[in-house]
XYZ file of C-alpha atoms in Angstrom:
357
model
C 48.255 89.130 -25.237
C 51.249 89.272 -22.915
C 49.467 87.045 -20.387
C 48.684 84.468 -23.078
C 52.274 84.380 -24.279
C 53.500 83.990 -20.722
C 51.048 81.154 -20.118
C 52.165 79.244 -23.196
C 55.861 79.710 -22.509
C 55.705 78.604 -18.862
C 53.365 75.735 -19.651
C 55.778 74.368 -22.247
C 58.665 74.545 -19.806
C 56.723 72.645 -17.159
C 55.736 69.872 -19.593
C 59.272 69.662 -20.955
C 60.795 69.381 -17.497
C 58.316 66.721 -16.375
C 58.894 64.516 -19.418
C 62.604 65.183 -19.842
C 63.859 62.087 -18.036
C 61.685 59.600 -19.906
C 62.330 61.235 -23.265
C 66.088 61.024 -22.711
C 65.862 57.362 -21.708
C 63.787 56.476 -24.781
C 66.035 58.418 -27.186
C 69.224 56.919 -25.753
C 67.832 53.384 -25.949
C 66.678 53.819 -29.555
C 70.033 55.343 -30.578
C 71.907 52.453 -28.959
C 69.605 50.033 -30.779
C 70.322 51.602 -34.163
C 74.067 51.630 -33.413
C 74.010 47.873 -32.830
C 71.991 47.295 -36.008
C 74.525 49.356 -37.990
C 77.315 47.290 -36.427
C 75.492 44.190 -37.649
C 75.225 45.602 -41.160
C 78.921 46.518 -41.154
C 79.835 43.061 -39.897
C 77.996 41.621 -42.887
C 79.786 43.952 -45.258
C 83.260 43.341 -43.876
C 83.672 40.141 -45.839
C 86.768 39.239 -47.818
C 85.995 39.625 -51.538
C 86.063 36.506 -53.683
C 87.564 38.397 -56.570
C 89.006 41.849 -57.259
C 89.613 43.386 -60.642
C 90.240 46.627 -62.528
C 88.522 47.659 -65.754
C 89.750 50.229 -68.259
C 87.339 51.479 -70.934
C 87.750 53.518 -74.088
C 85.434 54.508 -76.935
C 87.295 56.216 -79.761
C 85.510 57.383 -82.876
C 85.702 59.442 -86.055
C 82.978 61.088 -88.121
C 82.534 60.156 -91.776
C 81.072 62.995 -93.843
C 78.703 63.021 -96.806
C 80.086 64.439 -100.076
C 80.195 68.207 -99.697
C 81.925 71.407 -100.803
C 82.798 72.691 -97.357
C 85.214 70.263 -95.701
C 88.641 69.448 -97.074
C 88.689 66.009 -95.466
C 86.298 63.069 -95.578
C 86.385 62.571 -91.801
C 86.341 64.697 -88.674
C 88.089 63.843 -85.390
C 86.425 63.035 -82.072
C 85.580 65.507 -79.331
C 83.779 68.231 -81.269
C 80.333 69.336 -82.446
C 79.109 68.403 -85.917
C 76.495 69.639 -88.362
C 73.945 66.831 -88.287
C 73.117 66.929 -91.986
C 76.808 66.635 -92.902
C 77.230 63.258 -91.146
C 77.091 59.975 -92.986
C 78.224 57.665 -90.186
C 80.401 57.209 -87.104
C 83.273 54.737 -86.890
C 83.545 53.663 -83.270
C 86.314 51.641 -81.666
C 85.415 50.098 -78.294
C 88.235 48.992 -76.028
C 87.585 47.053 -72.847
C 90.381 45.683 -70.670
C 89.889 43.681 -67.477
C 92.843 42.977 -65.201
C 92.370 40.867 -62.090
C 94.571 40.650 -59.024
C 94.807 36.856 -59.178
C 94.645 34.299 -61.988
C 91.155 33.011 -62.693
C 89.270 30.794 -65.102
C 86.332 32.595 -66.660
C 83.993 32.798 -69.627
C 83.096 36.106 -71.191
C 81.105 37.347 -74.137
C 80.138 40.740 -75.505
C 77.508 42.301 -77.727
C 77.014 45.704 -79.336
C 73.486 47.069 -79.261
C 71.783 50.372 -79.985
C 68.659 51.908 -78.546
C 66.901 54.754 -80.339
C 64.807 56.763 -77.857
C 62.364 59.524 -78.785
C 60.981 61.971 -76.210
C 58.289 64.625 -76.566
C 56.922 67.428 -74.415
C 53.705 66.507 -72.605
C 50.843 68.778 -71.548
C 52.529 69.339 -68.174
C 55.702 70.493 -69.953
C 57.700 67.351 -69.159
C 59.956 65.572 -71.635
C 58.668 61.983 -71.689
C 59.645 58.962 -73.769
C 57.079 58.228 -76.508
C 59.034 55.856 -78.729
C 62.006 53.513 -78.574
C 63.514 50.876 -80.812
C 66.368 48.474 -80.190
C 68.980 47.188 -82.640
C 71.424 44.252 -82.354
C 74.573 45.401 -84.103
C 77.031 42.692 -83.097
C 76.181 39.500 -81.205
C 79.833 38.833 -80.374
C 81.361 35.512 -79.420
C 81.655 33.594 -76.182
C 85.245 33.092 -75.139
C 86.954 31.109 -72.405
C 90.158 32.018 -70.654
C 91.980 29.820 -68.196
C 94.184 30.753 -65.280
C 94.826 34.264 -66.509
C 94.778 37.724 -64.985
C 93.668 39.765 -67.987
C 91.569 39.883 -71.125
C 90.844 42.614 -73.679
C 88.119 43.463 -76.186
C 88.936 45.601 -79.204
C 85.879 45.964 -81.423
C 84.958 48.315 -84.306
C 81.436 49.257 -85.339
C 80.093 51.619 -87.993
C 76.973 53.587 -87.031
C 74.899 54.811 -89.985
C 73.849 58.172 -88.562
C 71.921 59.086 -91.689
C 69.738 55.975 -91.365
C 68.761 56.698 -87.757
C 68.185 60.373 -88.514
C 65.867 59.500 -91.407
C 64.034 57.012 -89.200
C 63.429 59.639 -86.503
C 62.236 62.189 -89.071
C 59.864 59.609 -90.579
C 58.357 59.027 -87.153
C 57.764 62.769 -86.728
C 56.157 62.998 -90.153
C 53.944 59.939 -89.630
C 52.582 61.058 -86.260
C 52.957 64.831 -86.695
C 54.826 65.371 -83.443
C 58.241 66.804 -82.675
C 60.553 64.462 -80.766
C 64.007 64.752 -79.220
C 65.798 61.580 -80.256
C 68.966 60.045 -78.843
C 70.848 57.012 -80.123
C 72.451 55.067 -77.260
C 75.153 52.632 -78.387
C 76.428 50.004 -75.968
C 79.268 47.554 -75.776
C 77.811 45.013 -73.331
C 80.195 42.663 -71.529
C 79.082 39.539 -69.626
C 81.605 37.737 -67.419
C 81.135 34.337 -65.750
C 83.745 33.753 -63.037
C 82.592 30.148 -62.530
C 82.131 30.706 -58.807
C 79.259 28.681 -57.302
C 76.105 30.672 -56.483
C 77.580 33.822 -58.051
C 75.721 35.657 -60.786
C 77.602 36.749 -63.871
C 79.121 40.218 -63.941
C 77.504 42.642 -66.388
C 79.284 45.781 -67.581
C 79.009 48.207 -70.490
C 80.447 51.156 -72.385
C 77.763 53.632 -73.447
C 77.912 56.400 -76.039
C 74.972 58.779 -76.582
C 74.437 60.572 -79.897
C 71.597 63.127 -80.276
C 69.656 62.617 -83.520
C 68.442 65.927 -84.925
C 68.639 68.333 -87.858
C 70.950 70.932 -86.330
C 74.195 70.010 -84.582
C 75.156 66.897 -82.656
C 77.951 65.415 -80.569
C 79.019 62.119 -79.002
C 78.601 61.919 -75.231
C 80.513 59.398 -73.141
C 78.357 57.848 -70.456
C 80.885 55.663 -68.616
C 83.872 55.836 -66.294
C 87.244 55.181 -67.874
C 88.636 53.214 -64.935
C 86.735 51.098 -62.410
C 87.981 49.129 -59.431
C 85.591 46.373 -58.374
C 85.257 43.693 -55.723
C 83.071 40.605 -56.015
C 81.650 39.349 -52.710
C 80.063 35.990 -51.927
C 76.297 35.971 -52.148
C 75.929 34.460 -48.704
C 72.403 34.981 -47.457
C 72.986 33.324 -44.077
C 73.823 35.408 -40.994
C 76.974 34.970 -38.921
C 76.948 34.739 -35.125
C 78.320 38.261 -34.693
C 75.664 39.732 -36.975
C 72.871 37.918 -35.137
C 74.089 39.165 -31.746
C 74.297 42.762 -32.969
C 70.818 42.582 -34.533
C 69.245 41.020 -31.423
C 70.782 43.611 -29.070
C 69.760 46.442 -31.385
C 66.171 45.231 -31.712
C 65.876 44.692 -27.930
C 67.040 48.249 -27.204
C 64.649 49.740 -29.759
C 61.698 47.670 -28.550
C 62.629 48.475 -24.936
C 62.624 52.206 -25.643
C 59.264 52.011 -27.416
C 57.831 49.902 -24.567
C 58.931 52.441 -21.950
C 57.398 55.242 -23.982
C 54.059 53.429 -24.315
C 54.097 52.521 -20.612
C 54.748 56.131 -19.638
C 51.920 57.433 -21.819
C 49.450 54.848 -20.500
C 50.578 55.402 -16.916
C 50.058 59.147 -17.156
C 46.598 58.692 -18.605
C 45.589 56.296 -15.848
C 47.019 58.431 -13.074
C 45.295 61.613 -14.210
C 41.705 61.435 -13.027
C 39.121 63.961 -14.291
C 39.520 65.837 -10.997
C 43.293 65.976 -11.534
C 42.796 67.399 -15.003
C 40.416 70.037 -13.639
C 42.845 71.005 -10.855
C 45.697 71.275 -13.336
C 43.585 73.424 -15.637
C 42.356 75.887 -13.048
C 45.701 76.120 -11.224
C 47.498 76.953 -14.459
C 45.002 79.678 -15.223
C 45.119 81.148 -11.713
C 48.918 81.066 -11.635
C 49.570 82.543 -15.050
C 46.797 85.141 -15.025
C 46.836 86.077 -11.358
C 47.316 89.730 -12.297
C 43.838 90.007 -13.818
C 41.878 87.251 -12.000
C 39.816 87.843 -8.867
C 38.471 84.771 -7.010
C 35.133 85.151 -5.242
C 33.178 82.813 -2.933
C 29.720 83.977 -4.044
C 28.436 83.173 -7.475
C 27.996 86.404 -9.475
C 24.402 87.295 -10.294
C 24.270 87.667 -14.056
C 20.522 87.153 -14.482
C 20.035 90.704 -15.783
C 22.973 90.503 -18.194
C 23.171 89.156 -21.698
C 25.331 85.991 -21.508
C 28.070 85.411 -24.083
C 29.522 81.913 -23.754
C 33.211 81.743 -24.694
C 34.670 78.412 -25.876
C 38.349 79.394 -26.118
C 40.256 80.704 -23.095
C 42.453 82.997 -25.222
C 39.345 84.825 -26.441
C 38.272 85.567 -22.858
C 41.769 86.864 -22.030
C 41.646 89.108 -25.105
C 38.270 90.551 -24.027
C 39.561 91.273 -20.501
C 42.783 92.889 -21.734
C 41.190 94.987 -24.464
C 38.445 96.303 -22.173
C 40.749 96.555 -19.139
C 38.522 94.402 -16.962
C 39.303 91.806 -14.320
C 38.298 88.171 -14.714
C 36.023 86.960 -11.913
C 36.638 83.368 -10.865
C 33.973 81.323 -9.105
C 34.248 77.593 -8.284
C 30.982 75.758 -8.052
C 30.650 73.926 -4.729
C 31.105 70.164 -4.841
C 31.951 70.146 -8.540
C 35.112 70.028 -10.631
C 33.990 73.135 -12.412
C 34.855 76.822 -12.363
C 33.302 79.769 -14.139
C 35.351 82.707 -15.371
C 33.416 85.934 -15.917
C 34.230 89.191 -17.651
C 31.452 91.773 -17.141
C 31.248 94.668 -19.577
C 28.199 96.955 -19.393
C 25.128 94.778 -19.991
C 27.144 91.779 -21.257
C 28.840 88.977 -19.347
C 31.403 86.775 -21.073
C 31.729 83.315 -19.490
C 34.352 80.618 -19.951
C 33.801 77.311 -18.118
C 36.796 75.328 -16.789
C 36.001 71.614 -16.399
C 37.747 68.256 -16.638
C 38.321 68.760 -20.359
C 41.676 69.885 -21.687
C 42.039 73.623 -22.023
C 41.080 75.257 -25.285
């Protein structure tokens, strides 16, 4: 075992040293190529924005309760948990304010929509959507503003929680499955900056309300403040970008070409005789402590021959039985036989022009 470990370790070092130069060249060239491509990407990104703006969002709400003997008020404030069966509806106030850093003509419109989504556990214990239904709650109005830096939306909507809860429970009863249902309520804002070849800006404020028979809450799924830049949708490449891309691609292709050339060159230069010489020399060098080379071919006619196909197995046999390996090279051939003789058995491994096993 110690000879086999030594063989593998030294063999790896020899291969690593022989290929080190070409590997370094290829890696450096490919890295340089990717650096230039990244520079090209950055050059494309470093474009002056056409428009910059800041958005502030709010979604305030209160909970309207059903008639009951437990609460002293008809409404509950935001930011808490609520008994689902006590809720009649939610009053929601959406506030959306856009402030730009330069005056601009623009059109904008907004809508309020809801999406009821039901999920159920599947056979692989995953929670997957099995039902959804959309609702248009407010189609809004299209508005135009001229040469201004700011506009605001202040819109109220009442969400009939009891209606959506009853709808979800009816679905469960009709199909006899248990679903986890969420009502997603959106204020959708669409802004047209009237810039040629620029798509309209789409933004939203999202509130998520679980629909169930226990307790529920209102979850905010939006950022309160956003800073945004609008860039030109220019699909053409500038001269600097093209130069960076070309240099990067040339370096990468050059590195790959050198690597392929080196592999092909090594294969062509290594004749079958070279492979045999490398194989036998490695074995003789790394296992010299247990190998004896002879000039006469051992007579094994009276022994039972055991052909070994893996060199490591022959080494194991020699080490375990504390025997030497007898090496004999056949005259005029790129072939050597390695023998381990134990009692009436002879174990033979043949070294040829094939790669070592």
